[in-house]
Amino acid sequence: KRTLSADTRHLLDDGTCVGAMMMLHDVTGVKLLQEKEDQLERAAFWNELASSMSHEIRNPLVAIKTFSQLLPDRYEDEDFRAEFGEQVTAEVDKLNQIVDKINGFAALPCLQLKPLDIRRPIESAVTRLQSELDHENLKIHLAADDSPLQVNGDIASLEECFYHLMRNAAENLDNCPEARIKLSVKSREPDNAPATVYIVLADNGQGIDDSVHDKLFSPFSTTKARGLGLGLPIAKRAVIDHNGQLNIDSGPGGTTVTIALPALRES
């Protein structure tokens, strides 16, 4: 099988169409290379996940092992036994939490792809976030083009993606005065290029610290006291599963997340 792209043009003479021209390009090699790059990106992502998970699980196990080694010598110490029971129970609960989160994250979703307006999962994610967060000062503003905003997507996966991105932004704003998240949705169909839907999520926070910028999409990479740092990896996985791209630009004036998804042309 070969993959071809076709480019057609009218031949005009003083505004009158006198014919047409079609140019065919063999893009088989380009497509195969892109598919291989996507496979490598997926493999690298899951390898990093496995490495991070083993590191995260090892920490509670070290604490449990340390207490277990001390137990025979200090068993008669009532205070130690009480502390032993409390600490070991806490570490086991932490392990269970990690396993539950990983099970939910690692289970590859069975996507039900169908044409949908990208505004639907965005609006659902906004409603879900507003019902969960106690953030009196936070304002979320959604602006969309009048242009077609259809994509071939799974509404549940995309809602989860936008929810995690907005929740991450909201938590980083930390109930600051005049905190706001602005969502802009637009469609572009440039010449000689596929139509694309862009979703731009911008907040007015302090930006992302340089020390964690390169590890944003690494599982378990988080600066929060609570949480496993799976929000951004989940969002990126959803974008990749929809053949899209996700980029983050951050500075002192806030953080901007840009998602590009292949658009569906109107029938």
PDB file of N, CA and C in Angstrom, residues 116-130 132-133 138 140 142 149-171 181-186 197-202 230-240 242 244-247 257-262:
ATOM      1  N   LEU A 116     -17.799  14.839  17.036  1.00  0.00           N
ATOM      2  CA  LEU A 116     -18.399  15.607  18.119  1.00  0.00           C
ATOM      3  C   LEU A 116     -17.866  17.030  18.106  1.00  0.00           C
ATOM      4  N   ASP A 117     -18.655  17.922  18.668  1.00  0.00           N
ATOM      5  CA  ASP A 117     -18.245  19.308  18.832  1.00  0.00           C
ATOM      6  C   ASP A 117     -17.337  19.383  20.047  1.00  0.00           C
ATOM      7  N   ILE A 118     -16.125  19.909  19.868  1.00  0.00           N
ATOM      8  CA  ILE A 118     -15.133  19.910  20.937  1.00  0.00           C
ATOM      9  C   ILE A 118     -15.611  20.693  22.152  1.00  0.00           C
ATOM     10  N   ARG A 119     -16.601  21.569  21.961  1.00  0.00           N
ATOM     11  CA  ARG A 119     -17.107  22.341  23.098  1.00  0.00           C
ATOM     12  C   ARG A 119     -17.845  21.468  24.108  1.00  0.00           C
ATOM     13  N   ARG A 120     -18.395  20.340  23.674  1.00  0.00           N
ATOM     14  CA  ARG A 120     -19.161  19.483  24.592  1.00  0.00           C
ATOM     15  C   ARG A 120     -18.298  18.951  25.736  1.00  0.00           C
ATOM     16  N   PRO A 121     -17.157  18.277  25.468  1.00  0.00           N
ATOM     17  CA  PRO A 121     -16.343  17.797  26.592  1.00  0.00           C
ATOM     18  C   PRO A 121     -15.742  18.936  27.405  1.00  0.00           C
ATOM     19  N   ILE A 122     -15.472  20.076  26.778  1.00  0.00           N
ATOM     20  CA  ILE A 122     -14.923  21.210  27.533  1.00  0.00           C
ATOM     21  C   ILE A 122     -15.950  21.719  28.539  1.00  0.00           C
ATOM     22  N   GLU A 123     -17.180  21.912  28.084  1.00  0.00           N
ATOM     23  CA  GLU A 123     -18.224  22.412  28.980  1.00  0.00           C
ATOM     24  C   GLU A 123     -18.508  21.414  30.106  1.00  0.00           C
ATOM     25  N   SER A 124     -18.481  20.128  29.807  1.00  0.00           N
ATOM     26  CA  SER A 124     -18.686  19.116  30.854  1.00  0.00           C
ATOM     27  C   SER A 124     -17.564  19.167  31.888  1.00  0.00           C
ATOM     28  N   ALA A 125     -16.325  19.364  31.419  1.00  0.00           N
ATOM     29  CA  ALA A 125     -15.188  19.440  32.335  1.00  0.00           C
ATOM     30  C   ALA A 125     -15.280  20.681  33.223  1.00  0.00           C
ATOM     31  N   VAL A 126     -15.728  21.800  32.651  1.00  0.00           N
ATOM     32  CA  VAL A 126     -15.887  23.023  33.438  1.00  0.00           C
ATOM     33  C   VAL A 126     -16.929  22.818  34.529  1.00  0.00           C
ATOM     34  N   THR A 127     -18.066  22.228  34.176  1.00  0.00           N
ATOM     35  CA  THR A 127     -19.128  21.971  35.159  1.00  0.00           C
ATOM     36  C   THR A 127     -18.632  21.053  36.268  1.00  0.00           C
ATOM     37  N   ARG A 128     -17.897  20.020  35.901  1.00  0.00           N
ATOM     38  CA  ARG A 128     -17.365  19.072  36.892  1.00  0.00           C
ATOM     39  C   ARG A 128     -16.384  19.760  37.836  1.00  0.00           C
ATOM     40  N   LEU A 129     -15.514  20.591  37.284  1.00  0.00           N
ATOM     41  CA  LEU A 129     -14.514  21.275  38.112  1.00  0.00           C
ATOM     42  C   LEU A 129     -15.182  22.241  39.077  1.00  0.00           C
ATOM     43  N   GLN A 130     -16.137  23.005  38.584  1.00  0.00           N
ATOM     44  CA  GLN A 130     -16.800  23.994  39.428  1.00  0.00           C
ATOM     45  C   GLN A 130     -17.578  23.342  40.562  1.00  0.00           C
ATOM     46  N   GLU A 132     -16.612  20.683  42.162  1.00  0.00           N
ATOM     47  CA  GLU A 132     -15.686  20.041  43.093  1.00  0.00           C
ATOM     48  C   GLU A 132     -14.827  21.029  43.872  1.00  0.00           C
ATOM     49  N   LEU A 133     -14.488  22.153  43.249  1.00  0.00           N
ATOM     50  CA  LEU A 133     -13.539  23.073  43.870  1.00  0.00           C
ATOM     51  C   LEU A 133     -14.250  24.155  44.665  1.00  0.00           C
ATOM     52  N   LEU A 138     -12.160  32.158  41.689  1.00  0.00           N
ATOM     53  CA  LEU A 138     -11.808  31.646  40.367  1.00  0.00           C
ATOM     54  C   LEU A 138     -12.915  31.917  39.352  1.00  0.00           C
ATOM     55  N   ILE A 140     -13.843  31.159  35.248  1.00  0.00           N
ATOM     56  CA  ILE A 140     -13.502  30.386  34.055  1.00  0.00           C
ATOM     57  C   ILE A 140     -14.290  30.954  32.887  1.00  0.00           C
ATOM     58  N   LEU A 142     -14.986  30.855  28.717  1.00  0.00           N
ATOM     59  CA  LEU A 142     -14.865  30.056  27.499  1.00  0.00           C
ATOM     60  C   LEU A 142     -15.270  30.899  26.301  1.00  0.00           C
ATOM     61  N   LEU A 149     -16.140  23.270  14.719  1.00  0.00           N
ATOM     62  CA  LEU A 149     -15.232  22.790  15.768  1.00  0.00           C
ATOM     63  C   LEU A 149     -15.427  21.296  15.983  1.00  0.00           C
ATOM     64  N   GLN A 150     -15.610  20.565  14.877  1.00  0.00           N
ATOM     65  CA  GLN A 150     -15.843  19.135  14.943  1.00  0.00           C
ATOM     66  C   GLN A 150     -14.518  18.367  14.943  1.00  0.00           C
ATOM     67  N   VAL A 151     -14.445  17.347  15.802  1.00  0.00           N
ATOM     68  CA  VAL A 151     -13.302  16.439  15.810  1.00  0.00           C
ATOM     69  C   VAL A 151     -13.833  15.022  15.872  1.00  0.00           C
ATOM     70  N   ASN A 152     -12.959  14.075  15.564  1.00  0.00           N
ATOM     71  CA  ASN A 152     -13.296  12.666  15.723  1.00  0.00           C
ATOM     72  C   ASN A 152     -12.723  12.234  17.063  1.00  0.00           C
ATOM     73  N   GLY A 153     -13.576  12.165  18.084  1.00  0.00           N
ATOM     74  CA  GLY A 153     -13.029  11.932  19.416  1.00  0.00           C
ATOM     75  C   GLY A 153     -13.924  11.129  20.324  1.00  0.00           C
ATOM     76  N   ASP A 154     -13.349  10.774  21.475  1.00  0.00           N
ATOM     77  CA  ASP A 154     -14.070  10.084  22.543  1.00  0.00           C
ATOM     78  C   ASP A 154     -14.399  11.129  23.598  1.00  0.00           C
ATOM     79  N   ILE A 155     -15.690  11.362  23.825  1.00  0.00           N
ATOM     80  CA  ILE A 155     -16.089  12.479  24.687  1.00  0.00           C
ATOM     81  C   ILE A 155     -15.617  12.288  26.127  1.00  0.00           C
ATOM     82  N   ALA A 156     -15.629  11.053  26.636  1.00  0.00           N
ATOM     83  CA  ALA A 156     -15.208  10.804  28.017  1.00  0.00           C
ATOM     84  C   ALA A 156     -13.712  11.063  28.187  1.00  0.00           C
ATOM     85  N   SER A 157     -12.899  10.590  27.224  1.00  0.00           N
ATOM     86  CA  SER A 157     -11.458  10.788  27.298  1.00  0.00           C
ATOM     87  C   SER A 157     -11.090  12.269  27.201  1.00  0.00           C
ATOM     88  N   LEU A 158     -11.741  12.985  26.301  1.00  0.00           N
ATOM     89  CA  LEU A 158     -11.447  14.410  26.139  1.00  0.00           C
ATOM     90  C   LEU A 158     -11.903  15.214  27.359  1.00  0.00           C
ATOM     91  N   GLU A 159     -13.056  14.847  27.923  1.00  0.00           N
ATOM     92  CA  GLU A 159     -13.509  15.533  29.143  1.00  0.00           C
ATOM     93  C   GLU A 159     -12.495  15.347  30.265  1.00  0.00           C
ATOM     94  N   GLU A 160     -11.978  14.111  30.412  1.00  0.00           N
ATOM     95  CA  GLU A 160     -10.978  13.834  31.441  1.00  0.00           C
ATOM     96  C   GLU A 160      -9.726  14.668  31.211  1.00  0.00           C
ATOM     97  N   CYS A 161      -9.329  14.808  29.962  1.00  0.00           N
ATOM     98  CA  CYS A 161      -8.151  15.596  29.599  1.00  0.00           C
ATOM     99  C   CYS A 161      -8.319  17.050  30.027  1.00  0.00           C
ATOM    100  N   PHE A 162      -9.424  17.686  29.617  1.00  0.00           N
ATOM    101  CA  PHE A 162      -9.649  19.098  29.932  1.00  0.00           C
ATOM    102  C   PHE A 162      -9.853  19.299  31.433  1.00  0.00           C
ATOM    103  N   TYR A 163     -10.481  18.337  32.088  1.00  0.00           N
ATOM    104  CA  TYR A 163     -10.694  18.437  33.529  1.00  0.00           C
ATOM    105  C   TYR A 163      -9.360  18.490  34.271  1.00  0.00           C
ATOM    106  N   HIS A 164      -8.453  17.587  33.944  1.00  0.00           N
ATOM    107  CA  HIS A 164      -7.169  17.552  34.644  1.00  0.00           C
ATOM    108  C   HIS A 164      -6.351  18.813  34.359  1.00  0.00           C
ATOM    109  N   LEU A 165      -6.393  19.305  33.144  1.00  0.00           N
ATOM    110  CA  LEU A 165      -5.647  20.523  32.828  1.00  0.00           C
ATOM    111  C   LEU A 165      -6.191  21.713  33.607  1.00  0.00           C
ATOM    112  N   MET A 166      -7.514  21.847  33.663  1.00  0.00           N
ATOM    113  CA  MET A 166      -8.114  22.972  34.391  1.00  0.00           C
ATOM    114  C   MET A 166      -7.945  22.817  35.897  1.00  0.00           C
ATOM    115  N   ARG A 167      -8.056  21.598  36.398  1.00  0.00           N
ATOM    116  CA  ARG A 167      -7.872  21.390  37.833  1.00  0.00           C
ATOM    117  C   ARG A 167      -6.445  21.720  38.239  1.00  0.00           C
ATOM    118  N   ASN A 168      -5.489  21.319  37.414  1.00  0.00           N
ATOM    119  CA  ASN A 168      -4.091  21.634  37.696  1.00  0.00           C
ATOM    120  C   ASN A 168      -3.885  23.143  37.746  1.00  0.00           C
ATOM    121  N   ALA A 169      -4.490  23.862  36.771  1.00  0.00           N
ATOM    122  CA  ALA A 169      -4.368  25.324  36.748  1.00  0.00           C
ATOM    123  C   ALA A 169      -5.037  25.943  37.969  1.00  0.00           C
ATOM    124  N   ALA A 170      -6.234  25.440  38.331  1.00  0.00           N
ATOM    125  CA  ALA A 170      -6.971  25.990  39.468  1.00  0.00           C
ATOM    126  C   ALA A 170      -6.213  25.787  40.777  1.00  0.00           C
ATOM    127  N   GLU A 171      -5.607  24.611  40.950  1.00  0.00           N
ATOM    128  CA  GLU A 171      -4.873  24.340  42.177  1.00  0.00           C
ATOM    129  C   GLU A 171      -3.617  25.200  42.263  1.00  0.00           C
ATOM    130  N   ILE A 181      -9.165  31.460  34.598  1.00  0.00           N
ATOM    131  CA  ILE A 181      -8.745  30.513  33.562  1.00  0.00           C
ATOM    132  C   ILE A 181      -9.527  30.860  32.307  1.00  0.00           C
ATOM    133  N   LYS A 182      -8.827  31.079  31.224  1.00  0.00           N
ATOM    134  CA  LYS A 182      -9.472  31.432  29.961  1.00  0.00           C
ATOM    135  C   LYS A 182      -9.276  30.307  28.961  1.00  0.00           C
ATOM    136  N   LEU A 183     -10.383  29.830  28.402  1.00  0.00           N
ATOM    137  CA  LEU A 183     -10.356  28.769  27.394  1.00  0.00           C
ATOM    138  C   LEU A 183     -10.766  29.370  26.058  1.00  0.00           C
ATOM    139  N   SER A 184      -9.902  29.240  25.069  1.00  0.00           N
ATOM    140  CA  SER A 184     -10.201  29.720  23.721  1.00  0.00           C
ATOM    141  C   SER A 184     -10.185  28.537  22.766  1.00  0.00           C
ATOM    142  N   VAL A 185     -11.214  28.451  21.935  1.00  0.00           N
ATOM    143  CA  VAL A 185     -11.320  27.353  20.976  1.00  0.00           C
ATOM    144  C   VAL A 185     -11.473  27.952  19.585  1.00  0.00           C
ATOM    145  N   LYS A 186     -10.642  27.482  18.654  1.00  0.00           N
ATOM    146  CA  LYS A 186     -10.708  28.008  17.297  1.00  0.00           C
ATOM    147  C   LYS A 186     -10.325  26.930  16.304  1.00  0.00           C
ATOM    148  N   VAL A 197      -8.228  21.929  14.982  1.00  0.00           N
ATOM    149  CA  VAL A 197      -8.925  22.622  16.053  1.00  0.00           C
ATOM    150  C   VAL A 197      -7.923  22.880  17.181  1.00  0.00           C
ATOM    151  N   TYR A 198      -7.853  24.132  17.627  1.00  0.00           N
ATOM    152  CA  TYR A 198      -6.931  24.514  18.691  1.00  0.00           C
ATOM    153  C   TYR A 198      -7.719  24.838  19.962  1.00  0.00           C
ATOM    154  N   ILE A 199      -7.276  24.280  21.070  1.00  0.00           N
ATOM    155  CA  ILE A 199      -7.836  24.602  22.383  1.00  0.00           C
ATOM    156  C   ILE A 199      -6.704  25.222  23.196  1.00  0.00           C
ATOM    157  N   VAL A 200      -6.885  26.463  23.601  1.00  0.00           N
ATOM    158  CA  VAL A 200      -5.855  27.184  24.346  1.00  0.00           C
ATOM    159  C   VAL A 200      -6.384  27.475  25.746  1.00  0.00           C
ATOM    160  N   LEU A 201      -5.688  26.969  26.753  1.00  0.00           N
ATOM    161  CA  LEU A 201      -6.065  27.154  28.152  1.00  0.00           C
ATOM    162  C   LEU A 201      -4.994  28.008  28.822  1.00  0.00           C
ATOM    163  N   ALA A 202      -5.383  29.190  29.291  1.00  0.00           N
ATOM    164  CA  ALA A 202      -4.423  30.122  29.883  1.00  0.00           C
ATOM    165  C   ALA A 202      -4.883  30.528  31.280  1.00  0.00           C
ATOM    166  N   LEU A 230      -0.470  12.543  38.361  1.00  0.00           N
ATOM    167  CA  LEU A 230      -0.904  11.809  37.170  1.00  0.00           C
ATOM    168  C   LEU A 230      -1.810  12.644  36.264  1.00  0.00           C
ATOM    169  N   GLY A 231      -2.189  13.833  36.689  1.00  0.00           N
ATOM    170  CA  GLY A 231      -3.118  14.643  35.910  1.00  0.00           C
ATOM    171  C   GLY A 231      -2.609  14.998  34.529  1.00  0.00           C
ATOM    172  N   LEU A 232      -1.405  15.576  34.467  1.00  0.00           N
ATOM    173  CA  LEU A 232      -0.847  15.966  33.168  1.00  0.00           C
ATOM    174  C   LEU A 232      -0.513  14.763  32.292  1.00  0.00           C
ATOM    175  N   PRO A 233       0.052  13.658  32.842  1.00  0.00           N
ATOM    176  CA  PRO A 233       0.241  12.471  31.999  1.00  0.00           C
ATOM    177  C   PRO A 233      -1.060  11.936  31.421  1.00  0.00           C
ATOM    178  N   ILE A 234      -2.140  11.961  32.199  1.00  0.00           N
ATOM    179  CA  ILE A 234      -3.437  11.502  31.691  1.00  0.00           C
ATOM    180  C   ILE A 234      -3.889  12.401  30.556  1.00  0.00           C
ATOM    181  N   ALA A 235      -3.730  13.714  30.726  1.00  0.00           N
ATOM    182  CA  ALA A 235      -4.134  14.659  29.687  1.00  0.00           C
ATOM    183  C   ALA A 235      -3.326  14.450  28.411  1.00  0.00           C
ATOM    184  N   LYS A 236      -2.032  14.264  28.567  1.00  0.00           N
ATOM    185  CA  LYS A 236      -1.195  14.083  27.378  1.00  0.00           C
ATOM    186  C   LYS A 236      -1.528  12.784  26.669  1.00  0.00           C
ATOM    187  N   ARG A 237      -1.796  11.728  27.438  1.00  0.00           N
ATOM    188  CA  ARG A 237      -2.153  10.451  26.814  1.00  0.00           C
ATOM    189  C   ARG A 237      -3.419  10.597  25.981  1.00  0.00           C
ATOM    190  N   ALA A 238      -4.399  11.338  26.508  1.00  0.00           N
ATOM    191  CA  ALA A 238      -5.647  11.536  25.766  1.00  0.00           C
ATOM    192  C   ALA A 238      -5.392  12.280  24.463  1.00  0.00           C
ATOM    193  N   VAL A 239      -4.538  13.293  24.505  1.00  0.00           N
ATOM    194  CA  VAL A 239      -4.236  14.057  23.294  1.00  0.00           C
ATOM    195  C   VAL A 239      -3.524  13.184  22.269  1.00  0.00           C
ATOM    196  N   ILE A 240      -2.555  12.390  22.728  1.00  0.00           N
ATOM    197  CA  ILE A 240      -1.832  11.498  21.820  1.00  0.00           C
ATOM    198  C   ILE A 240      -2.774  10.473  21.212  1.00  0.00           C
ATOM    199  N   HIS A 242      -5.713  10.859  20.451  1.00  0.00           N
ATOM    200  CA  HIS A 242      -6.544  11.530  19.439  1.00  0.00           C
ATOM    201  C   HIS A 242      -5.683  12.134  18.320  1.00  0.00           C
ATOM    202  N   GLY A 244      -3.247  14.150  18.412  1.00  0.00           N
ATOM    203  CA  GLY A 244      -3.041  15.584  18.562  1.00  0.00           C
ATOM    204  C   GLY A 244      -1.701  15.907  19.187  1.00  0.00           C
ATOM    205  N   GLN A 245      -1.521  17.179  19.481  1.00  0.00           N
ATOM    206  CA  GLN A 245      -0.287  17.655  20.103  1.00  0.00           C
ATOM    207  C   GLN A 245      -0.640  18.555  21.284  1.00  0.00           C
ATOM    208  N   LEU A 246       0.202  18.517  22.320  1.00  0.00           N
ATOM    209  CA  LEU A 246      -0.001  19.333  23.503  1.00  0.00           C
ATOM    210  C   LEU A 246       1.302  20.041  23.834  1.00  0.00           C
ATOM    211  N   ASN A 247       1.229  21.360  24.005  1.00  0.00           N
ATOM    212  CA  ASN A 247       2.407  22.148  24.348  1.00  0.00           C
ATOM    213  C   ASN A 247       2.084  23.063  25.526  1.00  0.00           C
ATOM    214  N   VAL A 257      -1.557  26.426  27.970  1.00  0.00           N
ATOM    215  CA  VAL A 257      -1.538  25.070  27.410  1.00  0.00           C
ATOM    216  C   VAL A 257      -2.257  25.114  26.067  1.00  0.00           C
ATOM    217  N   THR A 258      -1.596  24.642  25.020  1.00  0.00           N
ATOM    218  CA  THR A 258      -2.182  24.635  23.679  1.00  0.00           C
ATOM    219  C   THR A 258      -2.318  23.201  23.189  1.00  0.00           C
ATOM    220  N   ILE A 259      -3.530  22.844  22.814  1.00  0.00           N
ATOM    221  CA  ILE A 259      -3.817  21.507  22.277  1.00  0.00           C
ATOM    222  C   ILE A 259      -4.260  21.665  20.831  1.00  0.00           C
ATOM    223  N   ALA A 260      -3.678  20.881  19.950  1.00  0.00           N
ATOM    224  CA  ALA A 260      -4.066  20.873  18.537  1.00  0.00           C
ATOM    225  C   ALA A 260      -4.593  19.489  18.187  1.00  0.00           C
ATOM    226  N   LEU A 261      -5.831  19.443  17.693  1.00  0.00           N
ATOM    227  CA  LEU A 261      -6.463  18.182  17.316  1.00  0.00           C
ATOM    228  C   LEU A 261      -6.889  18.230  15.857  1.00  0.00           C
ATOM    229  N   PRO A 262      -6.760  17.111  15.132  1.00  0.00           N
ATOM    230  CA  PRO A 262      -7.238  17.097  13.743  1.00  0.00           C
ATOM    231  C   PRO A 262      -8.734  17.398  13.680  1.00  0.00           C
TER     232      PRO A 262
END
